[in-house]
Each structure stands twice: as structure tokens, then as C-alpha cells.
Coordinates of C-alpha atoms in Angstrom, one line a residue:
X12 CA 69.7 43.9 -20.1
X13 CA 68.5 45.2 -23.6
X14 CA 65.6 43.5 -24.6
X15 CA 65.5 41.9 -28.1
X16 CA 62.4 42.6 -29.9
X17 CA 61.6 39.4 -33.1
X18 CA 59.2 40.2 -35.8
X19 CA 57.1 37.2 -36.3
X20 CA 56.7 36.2 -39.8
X21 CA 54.5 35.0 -42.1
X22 CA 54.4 32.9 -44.9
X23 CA 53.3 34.1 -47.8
X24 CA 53.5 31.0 -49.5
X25 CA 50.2 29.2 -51.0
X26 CA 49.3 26.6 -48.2
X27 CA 48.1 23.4 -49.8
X28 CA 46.2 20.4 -48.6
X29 CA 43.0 19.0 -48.8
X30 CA 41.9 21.2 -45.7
X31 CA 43.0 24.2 -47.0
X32 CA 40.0 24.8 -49.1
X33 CA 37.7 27.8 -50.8
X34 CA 34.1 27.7 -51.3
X35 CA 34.5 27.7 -54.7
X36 CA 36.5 24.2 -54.8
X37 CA 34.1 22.1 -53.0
X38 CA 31.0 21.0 -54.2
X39 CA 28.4 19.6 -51.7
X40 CA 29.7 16.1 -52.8
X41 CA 32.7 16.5 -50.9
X42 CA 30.9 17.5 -47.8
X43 CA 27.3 16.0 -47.8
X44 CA 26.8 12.6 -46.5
X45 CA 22.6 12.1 -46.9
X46 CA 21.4 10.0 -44.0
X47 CA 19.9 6.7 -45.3
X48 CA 16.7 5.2 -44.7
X49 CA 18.0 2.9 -42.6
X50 CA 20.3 5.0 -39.9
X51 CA 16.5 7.2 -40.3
X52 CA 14.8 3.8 -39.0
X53 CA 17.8 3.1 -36.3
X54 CA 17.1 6.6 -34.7
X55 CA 13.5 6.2 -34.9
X56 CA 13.5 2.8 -32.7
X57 CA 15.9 5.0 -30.9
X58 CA 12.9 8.0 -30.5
X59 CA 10.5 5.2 -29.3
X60 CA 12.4 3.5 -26.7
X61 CA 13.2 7.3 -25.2
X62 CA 9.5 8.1 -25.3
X63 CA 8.6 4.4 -23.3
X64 CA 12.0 4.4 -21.1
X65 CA 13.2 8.5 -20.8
X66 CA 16.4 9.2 -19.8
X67 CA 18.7 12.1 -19.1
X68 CA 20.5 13.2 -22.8
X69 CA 23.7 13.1 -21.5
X70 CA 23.4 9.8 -19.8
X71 CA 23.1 8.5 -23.3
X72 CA 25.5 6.5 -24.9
X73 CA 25.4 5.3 -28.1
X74 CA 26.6 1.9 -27.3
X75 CA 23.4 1.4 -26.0
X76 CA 21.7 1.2 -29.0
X77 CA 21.5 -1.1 -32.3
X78 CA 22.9 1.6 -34.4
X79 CA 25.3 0.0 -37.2
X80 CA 24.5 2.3 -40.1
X81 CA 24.5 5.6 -38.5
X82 CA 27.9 4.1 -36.9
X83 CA 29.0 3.6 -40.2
X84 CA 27.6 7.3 -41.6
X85 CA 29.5 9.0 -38.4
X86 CA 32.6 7.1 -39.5
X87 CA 32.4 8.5 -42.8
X88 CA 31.8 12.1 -40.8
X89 CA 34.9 11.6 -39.2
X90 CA 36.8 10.7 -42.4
X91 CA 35.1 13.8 -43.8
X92 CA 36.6 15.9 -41.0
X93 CA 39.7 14.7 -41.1
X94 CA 39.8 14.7 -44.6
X95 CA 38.5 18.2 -45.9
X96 CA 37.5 19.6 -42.2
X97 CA 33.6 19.9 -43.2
X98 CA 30.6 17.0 -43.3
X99 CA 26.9 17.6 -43.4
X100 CA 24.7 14.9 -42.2
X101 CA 21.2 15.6 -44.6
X102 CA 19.1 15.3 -43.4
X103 CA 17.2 14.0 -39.9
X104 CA 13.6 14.2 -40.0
X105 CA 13.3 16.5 -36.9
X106 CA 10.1 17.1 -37.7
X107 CA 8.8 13.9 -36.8
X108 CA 10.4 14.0 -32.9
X109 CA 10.2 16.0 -29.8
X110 CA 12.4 18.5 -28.4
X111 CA 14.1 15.7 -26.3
X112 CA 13.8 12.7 -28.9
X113 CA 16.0 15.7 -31.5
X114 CA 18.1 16.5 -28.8
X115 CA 19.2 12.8 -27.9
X116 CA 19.8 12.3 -31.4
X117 CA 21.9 14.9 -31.8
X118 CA 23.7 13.7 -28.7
X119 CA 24.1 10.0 -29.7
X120 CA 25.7 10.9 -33.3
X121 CA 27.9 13.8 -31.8
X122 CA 29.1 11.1 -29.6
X123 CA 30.2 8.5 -32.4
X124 CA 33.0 11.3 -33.5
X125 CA 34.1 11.9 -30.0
X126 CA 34.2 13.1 -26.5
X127 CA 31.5 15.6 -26.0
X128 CA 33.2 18.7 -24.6
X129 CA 31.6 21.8 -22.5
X130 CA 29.6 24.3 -24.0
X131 CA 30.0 26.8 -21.3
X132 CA 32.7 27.6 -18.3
X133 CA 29.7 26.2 -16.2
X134 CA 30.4 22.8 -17.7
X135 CA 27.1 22.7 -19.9
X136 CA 27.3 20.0 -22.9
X137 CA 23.8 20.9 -24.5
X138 CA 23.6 24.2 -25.6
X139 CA 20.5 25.9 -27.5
X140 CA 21.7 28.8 -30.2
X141 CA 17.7 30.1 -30.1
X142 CA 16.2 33.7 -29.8
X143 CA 15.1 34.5 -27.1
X144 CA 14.3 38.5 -27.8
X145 CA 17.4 39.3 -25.5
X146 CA 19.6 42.4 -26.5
X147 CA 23.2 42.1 -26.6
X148 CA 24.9 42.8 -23.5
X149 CA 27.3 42.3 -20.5
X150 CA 26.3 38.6 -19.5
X151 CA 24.1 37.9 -22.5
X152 CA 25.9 35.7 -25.2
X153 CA 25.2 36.1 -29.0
X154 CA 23.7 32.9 -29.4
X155 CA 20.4 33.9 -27.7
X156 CA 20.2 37.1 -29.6
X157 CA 19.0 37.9 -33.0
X158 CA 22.2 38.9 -33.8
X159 CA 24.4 35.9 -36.5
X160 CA 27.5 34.1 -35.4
X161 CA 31.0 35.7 -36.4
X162 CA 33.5 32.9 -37.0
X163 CA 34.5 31.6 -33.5
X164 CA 36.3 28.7 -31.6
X165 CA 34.0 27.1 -29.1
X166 CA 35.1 26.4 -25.5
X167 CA 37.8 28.8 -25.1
X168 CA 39.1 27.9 -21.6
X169 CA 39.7 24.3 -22.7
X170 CA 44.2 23.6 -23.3
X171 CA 42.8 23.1 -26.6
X172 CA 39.7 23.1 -28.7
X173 CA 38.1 20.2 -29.6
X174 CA 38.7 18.6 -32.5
X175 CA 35.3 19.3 -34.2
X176 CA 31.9 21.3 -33.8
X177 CA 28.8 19.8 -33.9
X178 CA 25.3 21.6 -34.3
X179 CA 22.0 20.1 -35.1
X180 CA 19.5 22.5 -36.9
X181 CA 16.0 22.0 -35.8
X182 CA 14.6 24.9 -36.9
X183 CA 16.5 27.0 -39.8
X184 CA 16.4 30.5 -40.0
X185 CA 13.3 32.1 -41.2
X186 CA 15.2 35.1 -43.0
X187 CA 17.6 34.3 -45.7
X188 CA 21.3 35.3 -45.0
X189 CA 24.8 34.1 -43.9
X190 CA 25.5 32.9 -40.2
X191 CA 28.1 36.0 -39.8
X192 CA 25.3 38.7 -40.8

């Protein structure tokens, strides 16, 4: 039997939609959403009962907490996802908490968009994108290397990615320069 052999094409055709966007034709308006003093006060009663009563991050959920304006700023997130694919919460004062008090806020406003999906084909949720001095190599993944992050699709081996990417900045970079550099 002969094999038939179909060029795939593609459209050359502008594609439009609010998602479909340049740099150039968003202003941070369209993508910032600053945190308000209130959702700051929410996660800081949030910070206090985790120092007195600690618990596991990802046993956290945020139902268990008197959080109705940073409810309301993570729906606005997820309109802004939906919407234009892109929101910036600005900003958490990370200074003021702990590893584990900045980690369980992270976790608790991930978790108002969504499921929170694996980080890693182990199954790890929490994942730390931090320097550790390692080279790149076989078994050693970008994220712990001084090395900046190409453009990429997180968790791979899922049927499909998930629907959006969260990362909480703690610490920004100390050198100025794009994430893909």
C-alpha cells in the first residue's frame, strides 16, 4: 500500500483576540492587579495563625481562612487569565514573612484559581526556581542553575497542561536581564 504523505499547513492569517497579544499592546493596566491593604491584612492574620498553629503547605486550603478580598483579587486573576492570558498580583510584602508563612501564601492564592498540579514526575507541588551553584547537566534541571528560563510548558507528562502558571517571586534577580537570557 503506497503511503500518502499531507503537508500540514499554516495559516498565515493575522490571528485576533484579546489573547493574542504583543508587548507593545498592553500596558501594565491590563495585567497588574495591586494587592490592597486589606487582602495584605487577610494574609497577615493568615501568617500569624501558621506561626501559632503550623501546618503542612499543602494541607492548606483556602477555605479555611477569612479571606474575602483576596478571593475577590484571585477572581479578578482569573478573569485576567482568561481574558488576556497574563495577571500580576503587586505586590505581597514577602519581606515581612518567613520562608513557610511566603510559601503558604503563595499556596493559598494559587489555589483560588485552581487545582494545584505537579511540579515534577515525582508528584512535587512546591517547587523552588533558586541557585544553587549547580552546573547544567544530565539530572540537574535549569531552575537550580544560574542559567534563565527559555519559554516552556510546565508538567509535561500531564494529558494536558494546566490551565495557568503560577510563581511567587520572593527574591528577584540581583542582575538586570530577561528570564530567557
Amino acid at each position: 500500500m503506497a503511503s500518502r504523505h499531507v503537508t500540514p499547513t499554516i495559516s498565515t492569517d493575522e490571528i485576533a483576540g484579546p489573547q493574542t497579544w504583543k508587548r507593545d499592546g498592553l500596558t501594565p493596566k491590563d495585567w497588574l492587579l495591586p494587592l490592597p491593604d486589606a487582602a495584605v491584612a487577610e494574609l497577615h492574620v493568615v501568617a500569624e495563625r501558621l506561626r501559632t498553629d503550623p501546618r503542612p503547605v499543602e494541607s492548606l486550603l483556602p477555605e479555611d481562612f477569612d479571606l474575602p478580598v483576596c478571593t475577590d483579587l484571585m477572581l479578578a486573576a482569573s478573569l485576567k487569565l482568561h481574558e488576556i492570558g497574563l495577571a500580576v498580583i503587586d505586590r505581597v510584602p514577602v519581606e515581612r514573612y518567613g520562608e513557610a508563612e511566603n510559601q503558604a501564601i503563595g499556596w493559598l492564592l494559587a489555589g483560588m484559581l485552581g487545582p494545584i498540579v505537579a511540579q515534577s514526575w515525582a508528584g512535587r507541588r512546591l517547587y523552588d526556581v533558586k541557585d544553587t551553584g549547580q552546573k547544567l547537566g544530565y539530572g540537574v534541571r535549569r531552575s537550580v542553575t544560574d542559567l534563565g528560563q527559555p519559554f516552556h510548558t510546565d508538567a509535561g507528562w500531564l494529558w494536558m497542561p494546566p490551565p495557568s502558571s503560577v510563581s511567587s517571586a520572593w527574591n528577584p534577580r540581583r542582575t538586570a536581564g530577561s528570564v530567557d537570557s
